[in-house]
Every structure is written in structure tokens, then in C-alpha cells.
Amino acid sequence: MTMPLVLVAVMVVLYACGVYLMLDRSLTRLLLGFLLVGNATNLLIFLMSGSFGEAPISDGARAEEMSDPLPQAFILTAIVITFGVSAFLLALIYRSWRLAHDHDDRVEDDEADLEIATAEALAADEVTDEDLAETQEYDDADVPADAAPGGEGQR
């Protein structure tokens, strides 16, 4: 069994570039790395299938001269699996991009919170010095010891 050295070199380069790209945090590079590793794996299966021969379904060819159809079936299966995972990664990248750039996913302001914030602003504006002079003042002696901050009832 002889392997074409050019295909082996291409497979090694595809694996190296694919692993390098998959180590990055960017999802787009992860997808590209996954595609390169998938193609390198297909090339590995192709190289492991042996020497080239006649088509498996042909008239007049001997069994020793035919190529094995099993690696070709493996390659077709690997292509379909790579396509499915690539579609999933593309959907994941698209959703991630939408969440990062779409401003509709923000939390809206609560109406009750807005009313409270508005009421506090109005109350601060309406209090005048005359209102403060009219308020009833009390002494600390009027407050029972249990209700005073730091009193015995608070402990």
C-alpha cells in the first residue's frame, strides 16, 4: 500500500490549521477549524482505503482489482455529519450575533418604578421652609426606650 505523499502533507496541514483555528475563542474561527478538521479526516479515510482500483460495481473486473466501497461510504457519512454540525454552528453563531447586536432584548423600565421615581422628585420640590417650620418636633424623652434606635427593644 503506497500513500501519495502530497495528500499526506495536505492532510497534515489541514489538521494543523484546523486545530489552530479551533483553539480560538471566536465562533467563526471555530467553524472554519471544524470544517478543516472534517476535510482532513475525510482525506485520512481516503488514504487509508488502499490503492486505487476498478469500480466495485463493474462488469468483467476481478475482485482483487476492485476498490473497497466501505471507505467511500465512511467518507459520505462523514460529509453528512460535518454538514449537520456546521449548520448547527452557523445557527449558534447567528444567534450569538443577534444577541450581541440586537437592542430589542433589553429589559424595559418598570412603570411602578418610574412612578416612584417621579413621586419622590415631586415631593422634594414641594417641601418649603414654611412646611418644615410647621412640622411637629419631638424630644427623645417622648420616645419610649424600647422603640428608640439602639434601645433595649431593638437588640
Short mmCIF file of C-alpha atoms in Angstrom, two decimals:
data_model
loop_
_atom_site.label_atom_id
_atom_site.label_comp_id
_atom_site.label_asym_id
_atom_site.label_seq_id
_atom_site.Cartn_x
_atom_site.Cartn_y
_atom_site.Cartn_z
CA MET A 1 0.00 0.00 0.00
CA THR A 2 1.50 3.29 -1.05
CA MET A 3 0.22 6.67 0.07
CA PRO A 4 0.67 9.71 -2.10
CA LEU A 5 2.92 11.99 -0.07
CA VAL A 6 1.27 15.12 -1.38
CA LEU A 7 -2.10 14.03 0.03
CA VAL A 8 -0.49 13.15 3.35
CA ALA A 9 1.13 16.60 3.50
CA VAL A 10 -2.18 18.27 2.67
CA MET A 11 -3.91 16.23 5.39
CA VAL A 12 -1.31 17.23 7.99
CA VAL A 13 -1.60 20.90 7.03
CA LEU A 14 -5.40 20.72 7.22
CA TYR A 15 -5.27 19.13 10.67
CA ALA A 16 -2.72 21.67 11.93
CA CYS A 17 -4.65 24.68 10.64
CA GLY A 18 -7.96 23.23 11.86
CA VAL A 19 -6.72 22.60 15.39
CA TYR A 20 -5.11 26.06 15.49
CA LEU A 21 -8.38 27.71 14.44
CA MET A 22 -10.45 25.64 16.87
CA LEU A 23 -8.35 26.87 19.80
CA ASP A 24 -9.50 30.45 19.22
CA ARG A 25 -12.47 31.92 21.11
CA SER A 26 -14.17 33.30 18.01
CA LEU A 27 -17.06 31.15 16.86
CA THR A 28 -16.37 31.88 13.20
CA ARG A 29 -12.82 30.58 13.52
CA LEU A 30 -14.15 27.58 15.42
CA LEU A 31 -16.44 26.81 12.50
CA LEU A 32 -13.63 27.17 9.96
CA GLY A 33 -11.39 24.96 12.08
CA PHE A 34 -14.10 22.35 12.34
CA LEU A 35 -14.53 22.33 8.57
CA LEU A 36 -10.78 21.92 8.03
CA VAL A 37 -10.57 19.04 10.53
CA GLY A 38 -13.58 17.41 8.88
CA ASN A 39 -11.97 17.58 5.45
CA ALA A 40 -8.67 16.31 6.85
CA THR A 41 -10.50 13.36 8.39
CA ASN A 42 -12.15 12.59 5.07
CA LEU A 43 -8.74 12.68 3.42
CA LEU A 44 -7.37 10.35 6.10
CA ILE A 45 -10.15 7.85 5.47
CA PHE A 46 -9.50 8.12 1.74
CA LEU A 47 -5.78 7.50 2.22
CA MET A 48 -6.42 4.51 4.48
CA SER A 49 -8.68 2.87 1.89
CA GLY A 50 -5.75 1.49 -0.03
CA SER A 51 -4.68 1.60 -3.61
CA PHE A 52 -6.93 2.68 -6.41
CA GLY A 53 -8.75 0.02 -8.38
CA GLU A 54 -11.71 -0.66 -10.56
CA ALA A 55 -15.17 0.45 -9.55
CA PRO A 56 -16.83 -2.07 -7.21
CA ILE A 57 -19.83 -2.42 -9.44
CA SER A 58 -18.47 -3.18 -12.90
CA ASP A 59 -18.62 -5.97 -15.38
CA GLY A 60 -15.59 -8.05 -16.06
CA ALA A 61 -13.34 -6.85 -13.22
CA ARG A 62 -11.81 -9.33 -10.81
CA ALA A 63 -12.34 -8.90 -7.07
CA GLU A 64 -8.64 -8.22 -6.45
CA GLU A 65 -8.67 -5.29 -8.87
CA MET A 66 -11.75 -3.60 -7.36
CA SER A 67 -11.51 -0.83 -4.79
CA ASP A 68 -13.18 -1.27 -1.41
CA PRO A 69 -16.53 0.64 -1.27
CA LEU A 70 -16.59 0.78 2.56
CA PRO A 71 -14.19 3.77 2.92
CA GLN A 72 -16.23 5.66 0.35
CA ALA A 73 -19.37 5.03 2.41
CA PHE A 74 -17.50 6.24 5.51
CA ILE A 75 -16.46 9.41 3.70
CA LEU A 76 -20.03 10.09 2.57
CA THR A 77 -21.26 9.59 6.14
CA ALA A 78 -18.55 11.89 7.48
CA ILE A 79 -19.50 14.56 4.94
CA VAL A 80 -23.14 14.43 6.06
CA ILE A 81 -22.19 14.62 9.75
CA THR A 82 -19.82 17.51 9.08
CA PHE A 83 -22.58 19.32 7.20
CA GLY A 84 -25.04 18.86 10.07
CA VAL A 85 -22.61 20.07 12.73
CA SER A 86 -21.61 23.00 10.51
CA ALA A 87 -25.26 24.01 10.17
CA PHE A 88 -25.62 23.86 13.96
CA LEU A 89 -22.52 26.00 14.43
CA LEU A 90 -23.80 28.54 11.88
CA ALA A 91 -27.10 28.77 13.77
CA LEU A 92 -25.18 29.22 17.02
CA ILE A 93 -23.03 31.97 15.53
CA TYR A 94 -26.08 33.73 14.10
CA ARG A 95 -27.93 33.63 17.43
CA SER A 96 -24.86 34.87 19.26
CA TRP A 97 -24.52 37.75 16.80
CA ARG A 98 -28.23 38.64 17.18
CA LEU A 99 -27.97 38.73 20.95
CA ALA A 100 -24.85 40.88 20.80
CA HIS A 101 -26.18 43.43 18.29
CA ASP A 102 -29.94 43.44 18.76
CA HIS A 103 -31.18 46.09 21.17
CA ASP A 104 -34.70 44.64 21.46
CA ASP A 105 -33.59 42.15 24.09
CA ARG A 106 -33.11 44.86 26.69
CA VAL A 107 -35.21 44.89 29.84
CA GLU A 108 -37.84 47.59 29.74
CA ASP A 109 -38.30 50.08 32.59
CA ASP A 110 -40.95 49.09 35.10
CA GLU A 111 -43.88 51.54 35.24
CA ALA A 112 -44.19 51.27 39.04
CA ASP A 113 -40.51 52.17 39.42
CA LEU A 114 -40.98 55.17 37.15
CA GLU A 115 -43.98 56.36 39.24
CA ILE A 116 -41.98 56.10 42.46
CA ALA A 117 -39.08 57.99 40.96
CA THR A 118 -41.44 60.71 39.73
CA ALA A 119 -43.27 60.96 43.09
CA GLU A 120 -40.02 61.41 45.01
CA ALA A 121 -39.00 64.20 42.69
CA LEU A 122 -42.33 65.99 43.19
CA ALA A 123 -42.17 65.60 46.99
CA ALA A 124 -38.70 67.12 47.10
CA ASP A 125 -39.85 70.10 45.06
CA GLU A 126 -42.96 70.80 47.12
CA VAL A 127 -41.30 70.97 50.57
CA THR A 128 -40.59 74.54 51.54
CA ASP A 129 -39.08 76.19 54.58
CA GLU A 130 -42.57 77.05 55.79
CA ASP A 131 -43.57 73.40 55.63
CA LEU A 132 -40.51 72.44 57.66
CA ALA A 133 -41.30 75.13 60.28
CA GLU A 134 -44.82 73.79 60.68
CA THR A 135 -43.76 70.19 61.26
CA GLN A 136 -44.03 68.94 64.81
CA GLU A 137 -40.74 68.34 66.55
CA TYR A 138 -40.37 65.85 69.30
CA ASP A 139 -37.85 65.22 72.03
CA ASP A 140 -36.02 61.99 72.61
CA ALA A 141 -37.72 61.80 76.00
CA ASP A 142 -41.09 61.37 74.25
CA VAL A 143 -39.95 58.20 72.52
CA PRO A 144 -40.11 55.04 74.65
CA ALA A 145 -36.72 53.39 75.33
CA ASP A 146 -37.77 50.16 73.58
CA ALA A 147 -38.63 51.96 70.31
CA ALA A 148 -35.54 54.17 70.16
CA PRO A 149 -32.80 53.12 67.77
CA GLY A 150 -30.22 51.16 69.72
CA GLY A 151 -32.62 50.76 72.67
CA GLU A 152 -33.24 47.57 74.56
CA GLY A 153 -36.19 46.60 72.35
CA GLN A 154 -34.04 46.80 69.22
CA ARG A 155 -31.44 44.32 70.43
#
